Coordinates of C-alpha atoms in Angstrom, one line a residue:
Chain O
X16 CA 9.5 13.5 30.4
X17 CA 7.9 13.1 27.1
X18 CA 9.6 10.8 24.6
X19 CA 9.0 10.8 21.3
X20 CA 8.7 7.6 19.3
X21 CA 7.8 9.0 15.6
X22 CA 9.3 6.9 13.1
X23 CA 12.3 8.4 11.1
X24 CA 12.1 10.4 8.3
X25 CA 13.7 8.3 5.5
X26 CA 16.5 9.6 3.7
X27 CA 16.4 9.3 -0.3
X28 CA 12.9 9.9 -0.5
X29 CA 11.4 13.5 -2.4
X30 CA 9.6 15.4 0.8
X31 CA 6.1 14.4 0.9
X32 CA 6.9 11.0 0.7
X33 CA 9.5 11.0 2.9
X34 CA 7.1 13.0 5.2
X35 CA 4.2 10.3 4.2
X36 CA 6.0 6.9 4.7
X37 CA 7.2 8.4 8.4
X38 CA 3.5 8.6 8.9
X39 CA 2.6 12.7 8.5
X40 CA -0.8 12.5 7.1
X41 CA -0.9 15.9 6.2
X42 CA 2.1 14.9 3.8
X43 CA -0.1 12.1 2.5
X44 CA -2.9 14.4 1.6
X45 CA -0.7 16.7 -0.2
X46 CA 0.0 12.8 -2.5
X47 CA -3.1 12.1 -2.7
X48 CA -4.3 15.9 -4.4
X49 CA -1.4 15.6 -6.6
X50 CA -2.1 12.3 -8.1
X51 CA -5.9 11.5 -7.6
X52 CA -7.2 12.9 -10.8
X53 CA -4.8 9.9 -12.6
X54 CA -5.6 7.3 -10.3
X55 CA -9.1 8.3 -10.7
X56 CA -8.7 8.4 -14.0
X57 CA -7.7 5.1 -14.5
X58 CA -10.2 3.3 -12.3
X59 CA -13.1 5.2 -13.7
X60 CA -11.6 3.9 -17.2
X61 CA -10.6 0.1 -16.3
X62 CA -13.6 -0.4 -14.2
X63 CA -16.8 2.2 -14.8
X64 CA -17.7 5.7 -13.1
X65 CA -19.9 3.5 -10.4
X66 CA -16.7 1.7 -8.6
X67 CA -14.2 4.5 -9.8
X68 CA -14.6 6.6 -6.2
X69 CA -14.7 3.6 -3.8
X70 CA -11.6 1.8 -5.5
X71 CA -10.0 5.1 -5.8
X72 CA -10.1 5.3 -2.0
X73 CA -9.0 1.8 -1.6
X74 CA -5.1 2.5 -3.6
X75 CA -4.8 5.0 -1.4
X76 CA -5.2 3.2 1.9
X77 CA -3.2 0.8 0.2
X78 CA -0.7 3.0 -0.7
X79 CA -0.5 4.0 3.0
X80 CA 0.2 1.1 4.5
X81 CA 2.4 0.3 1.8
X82 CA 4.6 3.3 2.0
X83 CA 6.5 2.0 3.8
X84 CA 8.1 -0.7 1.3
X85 CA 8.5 2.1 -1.3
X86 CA 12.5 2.2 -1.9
X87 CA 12.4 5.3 -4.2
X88 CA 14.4 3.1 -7.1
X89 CA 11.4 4.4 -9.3
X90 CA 9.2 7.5 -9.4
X91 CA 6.7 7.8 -6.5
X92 CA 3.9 8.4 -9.4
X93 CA 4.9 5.2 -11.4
X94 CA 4.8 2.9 -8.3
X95 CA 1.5 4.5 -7.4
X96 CA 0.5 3.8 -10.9
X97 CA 1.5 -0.2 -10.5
X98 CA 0.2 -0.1 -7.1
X99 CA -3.7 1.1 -8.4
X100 CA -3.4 -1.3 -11.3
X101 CA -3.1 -4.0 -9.0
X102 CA -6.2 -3.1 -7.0
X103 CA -7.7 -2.6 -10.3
X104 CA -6.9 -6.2 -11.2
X105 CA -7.2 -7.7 -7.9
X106 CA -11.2 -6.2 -7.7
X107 CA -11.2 -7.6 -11.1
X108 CA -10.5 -11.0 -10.0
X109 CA -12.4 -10.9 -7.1
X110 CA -15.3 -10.4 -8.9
X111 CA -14.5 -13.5 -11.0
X112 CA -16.1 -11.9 -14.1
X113 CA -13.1 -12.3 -16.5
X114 CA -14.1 -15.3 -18.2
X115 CA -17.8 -13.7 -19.0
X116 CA -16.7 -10.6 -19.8
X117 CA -13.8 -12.5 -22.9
X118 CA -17.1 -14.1 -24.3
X119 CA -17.4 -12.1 -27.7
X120 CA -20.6 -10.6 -27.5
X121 CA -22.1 -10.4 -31.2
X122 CA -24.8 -7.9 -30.0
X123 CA -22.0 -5.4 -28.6
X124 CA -21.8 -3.5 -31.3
X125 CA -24.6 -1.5 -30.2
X126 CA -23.2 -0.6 -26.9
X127 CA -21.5 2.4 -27.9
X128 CA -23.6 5.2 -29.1
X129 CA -22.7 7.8 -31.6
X130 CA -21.3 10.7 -30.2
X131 CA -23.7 14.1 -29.7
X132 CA -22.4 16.8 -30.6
X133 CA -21.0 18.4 -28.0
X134 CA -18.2 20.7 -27.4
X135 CA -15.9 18.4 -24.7
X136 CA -15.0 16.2 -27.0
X137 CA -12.6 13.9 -24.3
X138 CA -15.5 13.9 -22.0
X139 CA -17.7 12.4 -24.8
X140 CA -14.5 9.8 -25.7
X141 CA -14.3 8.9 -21.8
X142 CA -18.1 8.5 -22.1
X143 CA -17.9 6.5 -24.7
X144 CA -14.9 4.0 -23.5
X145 CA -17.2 3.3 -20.2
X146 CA -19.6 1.9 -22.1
X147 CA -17.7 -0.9 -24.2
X148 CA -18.0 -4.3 -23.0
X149 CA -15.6 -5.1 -20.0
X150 CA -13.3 -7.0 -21.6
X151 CA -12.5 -5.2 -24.6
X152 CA -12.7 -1.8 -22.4
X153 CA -10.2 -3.2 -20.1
X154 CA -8.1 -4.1 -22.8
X155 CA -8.6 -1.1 -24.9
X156 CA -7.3 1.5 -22.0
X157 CA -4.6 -0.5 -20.8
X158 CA -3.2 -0.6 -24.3
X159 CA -4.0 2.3 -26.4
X160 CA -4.8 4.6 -23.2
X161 CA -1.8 3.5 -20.7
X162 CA 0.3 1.8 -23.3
X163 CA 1.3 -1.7 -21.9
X164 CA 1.8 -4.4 -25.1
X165 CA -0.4 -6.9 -25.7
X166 CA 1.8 -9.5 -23.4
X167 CA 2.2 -7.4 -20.8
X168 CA -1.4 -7.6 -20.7
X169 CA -1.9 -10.7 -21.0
X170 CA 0.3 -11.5 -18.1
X171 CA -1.9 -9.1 -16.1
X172 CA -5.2 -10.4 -17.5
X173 CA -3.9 -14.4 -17.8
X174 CA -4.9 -14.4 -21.2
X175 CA -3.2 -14.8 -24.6
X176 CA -2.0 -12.1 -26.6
X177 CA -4.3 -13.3 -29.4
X178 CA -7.1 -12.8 -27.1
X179 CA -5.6 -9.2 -26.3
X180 CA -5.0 -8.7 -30.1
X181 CA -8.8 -9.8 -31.1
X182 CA -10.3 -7.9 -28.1
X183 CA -8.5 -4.8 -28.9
X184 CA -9.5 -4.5 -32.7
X185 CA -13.0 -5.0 -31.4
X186 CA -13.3 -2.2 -28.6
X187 CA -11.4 0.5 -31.8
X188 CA -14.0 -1.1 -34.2
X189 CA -16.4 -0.1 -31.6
X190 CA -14.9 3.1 -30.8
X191 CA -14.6 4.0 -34.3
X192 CA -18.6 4.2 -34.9
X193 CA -18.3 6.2 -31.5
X194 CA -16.0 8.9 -33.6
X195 CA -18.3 8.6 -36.5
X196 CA -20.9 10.7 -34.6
X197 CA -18.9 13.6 -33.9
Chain B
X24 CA -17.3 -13.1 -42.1
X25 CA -17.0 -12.1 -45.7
X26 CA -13.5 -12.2 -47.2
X27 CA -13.3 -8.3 -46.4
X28 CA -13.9 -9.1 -43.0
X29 CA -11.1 -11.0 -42.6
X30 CA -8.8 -7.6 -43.8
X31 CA -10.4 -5.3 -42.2
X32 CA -9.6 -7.7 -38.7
X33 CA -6.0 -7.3 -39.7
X34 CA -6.2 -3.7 -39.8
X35 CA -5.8 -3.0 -35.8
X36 CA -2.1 -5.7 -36.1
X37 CA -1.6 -3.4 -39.0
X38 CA -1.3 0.0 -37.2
X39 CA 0.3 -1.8 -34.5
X40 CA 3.1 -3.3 -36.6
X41 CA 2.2 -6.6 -35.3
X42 CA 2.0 -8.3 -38.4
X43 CA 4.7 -10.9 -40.0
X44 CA 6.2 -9.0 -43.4
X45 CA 4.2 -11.3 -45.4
X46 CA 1.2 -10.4 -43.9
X47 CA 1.9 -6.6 -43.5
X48 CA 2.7 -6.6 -47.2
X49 CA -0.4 -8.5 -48.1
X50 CA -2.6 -5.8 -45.9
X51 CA -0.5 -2.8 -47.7
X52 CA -1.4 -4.4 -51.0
X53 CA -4.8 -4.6 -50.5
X54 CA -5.4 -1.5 -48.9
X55 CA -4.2 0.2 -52.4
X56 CA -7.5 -1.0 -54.2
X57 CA -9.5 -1.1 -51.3
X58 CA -11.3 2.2 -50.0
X59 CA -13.5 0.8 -47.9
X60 CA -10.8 -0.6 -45.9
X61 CA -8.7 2.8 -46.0
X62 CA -11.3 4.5 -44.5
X63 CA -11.7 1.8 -41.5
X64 CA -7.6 2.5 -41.2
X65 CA -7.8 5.9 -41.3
X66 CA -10.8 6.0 -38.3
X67 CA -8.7 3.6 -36.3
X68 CA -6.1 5.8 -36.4
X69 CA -7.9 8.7 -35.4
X70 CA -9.3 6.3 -32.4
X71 CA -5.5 5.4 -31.4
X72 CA -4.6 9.0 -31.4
X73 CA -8.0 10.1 -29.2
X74 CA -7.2 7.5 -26.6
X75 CA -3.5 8.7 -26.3
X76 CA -5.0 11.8 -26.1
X77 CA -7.5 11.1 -23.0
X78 CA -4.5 9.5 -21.6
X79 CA -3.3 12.6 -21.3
X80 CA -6.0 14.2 -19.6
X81 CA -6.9 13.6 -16.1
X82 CA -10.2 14.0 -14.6
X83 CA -10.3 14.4 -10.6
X84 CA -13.5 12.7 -8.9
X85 CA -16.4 14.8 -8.9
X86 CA -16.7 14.4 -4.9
X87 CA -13.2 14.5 -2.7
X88 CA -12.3 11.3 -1.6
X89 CA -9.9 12.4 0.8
X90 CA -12.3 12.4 4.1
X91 CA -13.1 8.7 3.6
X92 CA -9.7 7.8 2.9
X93 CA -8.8 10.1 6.0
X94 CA -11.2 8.0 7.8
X95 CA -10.1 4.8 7.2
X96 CA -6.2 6.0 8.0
X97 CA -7.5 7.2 11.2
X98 CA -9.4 3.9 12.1
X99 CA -6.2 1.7 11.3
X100 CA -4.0 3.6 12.9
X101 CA -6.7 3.6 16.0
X102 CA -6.8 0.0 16.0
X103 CA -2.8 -0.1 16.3
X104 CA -2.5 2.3 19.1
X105 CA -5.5 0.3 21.2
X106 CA -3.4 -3.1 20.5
X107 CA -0.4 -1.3 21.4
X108 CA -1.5 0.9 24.5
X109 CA -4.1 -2.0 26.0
X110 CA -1.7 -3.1 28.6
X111 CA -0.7 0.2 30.0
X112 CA -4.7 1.4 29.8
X113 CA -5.4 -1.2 32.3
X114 CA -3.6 -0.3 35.1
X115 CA -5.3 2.5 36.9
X116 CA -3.3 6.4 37.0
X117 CA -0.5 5.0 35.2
X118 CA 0.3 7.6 31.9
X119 CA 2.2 5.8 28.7
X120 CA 5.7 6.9 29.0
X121 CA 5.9 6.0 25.1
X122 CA 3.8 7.2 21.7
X123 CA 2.8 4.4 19.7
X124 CA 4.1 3.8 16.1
X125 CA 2.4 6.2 14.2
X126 CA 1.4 4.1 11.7
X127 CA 0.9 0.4 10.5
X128 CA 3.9 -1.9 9.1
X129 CA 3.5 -5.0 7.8
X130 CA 5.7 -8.2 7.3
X131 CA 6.5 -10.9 5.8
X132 CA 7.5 -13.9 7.3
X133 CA 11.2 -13.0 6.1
X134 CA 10.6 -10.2 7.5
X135 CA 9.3 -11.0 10.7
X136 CA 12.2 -13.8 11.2
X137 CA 15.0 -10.5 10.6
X138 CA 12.9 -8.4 13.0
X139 CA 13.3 -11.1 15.6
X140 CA 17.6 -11.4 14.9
X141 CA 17.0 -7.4 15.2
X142 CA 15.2 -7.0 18.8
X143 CA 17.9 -10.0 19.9
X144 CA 20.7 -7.5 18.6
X145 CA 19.4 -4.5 20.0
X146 CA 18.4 -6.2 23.1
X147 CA 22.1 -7.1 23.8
X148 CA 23.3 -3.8 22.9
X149 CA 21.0 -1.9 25.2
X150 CA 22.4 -3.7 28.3
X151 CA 26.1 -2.9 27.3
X152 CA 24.7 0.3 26.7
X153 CA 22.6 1.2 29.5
X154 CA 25.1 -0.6 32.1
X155 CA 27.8 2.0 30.5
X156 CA 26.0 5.0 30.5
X157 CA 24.1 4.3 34.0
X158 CA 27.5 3.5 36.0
X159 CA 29.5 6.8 36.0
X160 CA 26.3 8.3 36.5
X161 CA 25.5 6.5 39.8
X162 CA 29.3 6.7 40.7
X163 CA 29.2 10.6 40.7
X164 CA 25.6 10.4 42.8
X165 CA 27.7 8.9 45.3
X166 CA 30.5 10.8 45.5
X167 CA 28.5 14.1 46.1
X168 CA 25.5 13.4 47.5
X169 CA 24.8 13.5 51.0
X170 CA 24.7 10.1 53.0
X171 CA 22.1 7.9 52.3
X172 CA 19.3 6.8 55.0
X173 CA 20.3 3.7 56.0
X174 CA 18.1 1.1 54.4
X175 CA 16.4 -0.9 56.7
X176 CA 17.2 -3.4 58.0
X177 CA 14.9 -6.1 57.0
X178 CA 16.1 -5.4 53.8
X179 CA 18.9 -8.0 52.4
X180 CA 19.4 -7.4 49.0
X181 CA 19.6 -3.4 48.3
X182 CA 20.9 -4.0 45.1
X183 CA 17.9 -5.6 43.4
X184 CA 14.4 -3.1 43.1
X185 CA 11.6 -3.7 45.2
X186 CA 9.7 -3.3 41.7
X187 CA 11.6 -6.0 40.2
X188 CA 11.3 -8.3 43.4
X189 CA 7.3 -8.2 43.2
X190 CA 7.0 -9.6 40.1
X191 CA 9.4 -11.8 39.5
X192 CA 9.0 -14.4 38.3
X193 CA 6.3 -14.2 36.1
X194 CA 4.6 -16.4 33.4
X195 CA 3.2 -15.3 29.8
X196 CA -0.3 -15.8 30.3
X197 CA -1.8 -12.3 29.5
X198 CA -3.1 -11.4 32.3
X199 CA -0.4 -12.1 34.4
X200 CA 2.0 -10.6 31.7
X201 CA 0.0 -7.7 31.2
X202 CA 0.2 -6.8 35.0
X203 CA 4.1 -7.6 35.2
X204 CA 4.9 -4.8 32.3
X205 CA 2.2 -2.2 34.0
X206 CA 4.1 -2.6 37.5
X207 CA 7.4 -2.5 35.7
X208 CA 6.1 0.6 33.5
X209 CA 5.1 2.3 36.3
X210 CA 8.4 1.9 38.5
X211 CA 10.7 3.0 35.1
X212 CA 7.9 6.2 34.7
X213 CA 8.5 6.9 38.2
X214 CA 12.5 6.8 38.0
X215 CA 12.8 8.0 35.0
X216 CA 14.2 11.2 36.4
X217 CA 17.0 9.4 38.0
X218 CA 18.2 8.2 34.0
X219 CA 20.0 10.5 31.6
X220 CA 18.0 11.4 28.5
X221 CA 20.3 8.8 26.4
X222 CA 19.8 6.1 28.6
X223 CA 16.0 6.9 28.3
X224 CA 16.3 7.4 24.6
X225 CA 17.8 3.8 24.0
X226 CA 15.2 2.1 26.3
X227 CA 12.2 3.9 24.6
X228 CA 13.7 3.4 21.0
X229 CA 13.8 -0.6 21.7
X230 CA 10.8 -0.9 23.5
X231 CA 9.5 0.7 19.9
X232 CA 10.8 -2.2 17.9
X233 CA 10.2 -4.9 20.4
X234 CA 6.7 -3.9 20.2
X235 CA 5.9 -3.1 16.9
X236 CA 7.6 -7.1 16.7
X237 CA 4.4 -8.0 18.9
X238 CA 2.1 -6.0 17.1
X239 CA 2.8 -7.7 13.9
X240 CA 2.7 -11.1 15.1
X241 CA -0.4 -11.2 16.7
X242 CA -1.9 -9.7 13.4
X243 CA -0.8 -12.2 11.9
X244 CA -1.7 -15.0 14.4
X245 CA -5.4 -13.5 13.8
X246 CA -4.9 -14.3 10.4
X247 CA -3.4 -18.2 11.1
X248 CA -3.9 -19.4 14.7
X249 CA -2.0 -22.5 14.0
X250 CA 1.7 -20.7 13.1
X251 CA 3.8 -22.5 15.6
X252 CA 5.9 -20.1 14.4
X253 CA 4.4 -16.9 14.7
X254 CA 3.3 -18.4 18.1
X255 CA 6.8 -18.9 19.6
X256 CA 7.6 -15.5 18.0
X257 CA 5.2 -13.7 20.3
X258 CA 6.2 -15.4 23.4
X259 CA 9.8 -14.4 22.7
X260 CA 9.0 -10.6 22.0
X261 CA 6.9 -10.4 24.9
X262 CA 9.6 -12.3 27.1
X263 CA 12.3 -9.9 25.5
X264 CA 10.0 -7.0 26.5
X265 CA 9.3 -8.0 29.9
X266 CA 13.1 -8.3 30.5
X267 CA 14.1 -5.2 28.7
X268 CA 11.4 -3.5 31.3
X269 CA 13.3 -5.2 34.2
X270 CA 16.5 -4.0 33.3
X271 CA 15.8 -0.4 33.2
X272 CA 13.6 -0.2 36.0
X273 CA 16.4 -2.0 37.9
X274 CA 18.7 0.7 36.5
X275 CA 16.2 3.7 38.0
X276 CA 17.2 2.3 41.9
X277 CA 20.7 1.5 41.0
X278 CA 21.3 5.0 40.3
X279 CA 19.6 6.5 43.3

């Protein structure tokens, strides 16, 4: 007699993740292809090409065992989107470099290169956004790329908005002798 | 800073609209006689608009993730199935009756407190339930079958399961425990034919609860030893397992 003890496919839930949170892998592979260019997207942006693919894999483990708390009040894709942002933050943190990377940086200026000419221009733009300071990079995709306010981001980054505000102006400043080039 | 300086920082709370009106009119005023600083506005607008513009875009990795991430699914689940199946691999020839949870859960305290009120309620239920549906059953048994064997006579208590007799009573150190449930797993997988499949259903869907409830507290008495209690919680799931197991292997000789 074989019994079986899968857990229940939860009502209220759109297919996939219905299928995912009663612990169908196969469903949860079908997630992660739909959403891992964003997710990527936004680690490779908040935190460099070099951590983007192991942190990338980390939300979604996360998100596995966390299925399972999803109530389906909100879009899968937005709670997967808060869900990355908080392992974004949370590496962040863990790395204690927060402090460093608010230091204005006189010399930063001449972090970001002038664009080549080249034909994909949102590559170069990407490019170009990795290589600004941490903190204003940070700060610059969470507001002009994602579009949080400045005190929603200085909840997330326990700053103040005037340090949002001043770090923001300098990463466009930066950004702007980026654009400059092309 | 020179004096231009300081406009040209206001520029970005410009755009934004995160000036006062004062200052927003002061910025609007000067930027009418002041190229220079309309042509710094100008390229931070065409910044804002390129960032909302690779917002839009989305790159995927260059490599697929998906056979790490696979991997490290695989190794958790793994790990729950061996805490979850470790009693029931010791004991030699005897097969699972049960699949594990197929994946990992976790709690809360909160939550582990109204999992705890839950395997109590459930717990309850099944007896009423199992009592109910195993009764009629055995009644019928008797009524057609063909006369018994006499039992034999050194036997003074043919209402209580030779299964249940041996281990009783039984302590919670792990060893001992862990023997009690294989002996009583074995005796239900071995008259589990003589149950209906609702009976069966009910046992195997509590037994599911009760031990995901054990799974989750010893995780999270590996993470803080000293939880009286998360300590006392174990000791209660395991106690309300080993009785559940009692009950329904005392129901498989009941109904022969």
């Amino acid at each position: 007699m074989t019994l079986s003890a899968e857990p229940p496919v939860r009502s209220g839930l759109d297919g996939d993740v219905a299928l995912a949170a009663a612990g169908d892998s196969s469903a949860f592979e079908r997630l992660y292809r739909t959403h891992v260019a964003k997710i990527h997207s936004l680690t490779r942006r908040m935190l460099g090409t070099h951590e983007a693919d192991e942190v990338t894999q980390d939300i979604f483990v996360r998100t596995w065992q966390k299925l399972g708390q999803f109530r389906g009040e909100s879009a899968f894709s937005t709670w997967l989107h808060r869900l990355a942002l908080n392992v974004v933050l949370e590496r962040r943190r863990t790395f204690a470099v927060q402090r460093e990377r608010m230091t204005d940086d006189p010399t930063a200026i001449d972090f970001v290169t002038v664009a080549p000419a080249r034909a994909d221009l949102v590559v170069d733009f990407e490019h170009a956004i990795e290589q600004l300071p941490a903190g204003a990079r940070e700060i610059f995709v969470l507001h002009d790329v994602e579009g949080y306010k400045h005190r929603e981001i200085a909840a997330m980054l326990d700053i103040t908005s005037g340090t949002s505000k001043r770090q923001l102006h300098r990463a466009r400043m930066l950004m702007r002798k980026h654009l400059q080039g092309e | 800073m020179t004096v231009h300086d300081e406009w040209t920082d206001k520029l970005s709370e410009y755009l934004d609209g995160e000036l006062s009106g004062d200052e927003q009119r002061a910025v609007e005023a000067h930027l009418h006689g002041c190229a220079d600083c309309s042509l710094v506005l100008a390229d931070l607008k065409r910044v804002v608009a390129r960032a909302q513009q690779a917002g839009a875009v989305a790159r995927p990795p260059s490599a697929d993730l998906w056979s790490g991430i696979a991997a490290r699914i695989d190794a958790g689940r793994s790990a729950t199935e061996r805490s979850a199946k470790a009693s029931a691999e010791r004991a030699a020839n005897v097969t699972p009756f049960r699949a594990t949870a197929a994946r990992r859960f976790a709690f809360t305290l909160p939550q582990l407190a109204a999992a705890a009120a839950l395997v109590a309620a459930v717990s309850g239920g099944l007896v009423w339930s199992v009592v109910e549906r195993a009764a009629p059953r055995a009644s019928e048994q008797l009524a057609t079958a063909a006369p018994p064997a006499a039992p034999a006579a050194a036997d003074p208590s043919p209402d209580v399961p030779d299964a249940v007799d041996r281990i009783a009573p039984v302590g919670m150190a792990d060893a001992q425990y862990d023997a009690a449930v294989s002996d009583l797993e074995k005796a239900l997988k071995q008259g589990r034919g003589r149950l209906d499949a609702a009976t069966i259903a009910i046992v195997e869907h509590n037994l599911q609860i009760i031990d995901q409830a054990i799974d989750q507290a010893r995780e999270a008495l590996a993470a803080d030893p000293a939880n009286t209690y998360l300590s006392g919680h174990l000791v209660e799931a395991r106690r309300r397992k080993l009785d559940l197991l009692r009950r329904a292997a005392a129901l498989t000789s009941e109904t022969d």
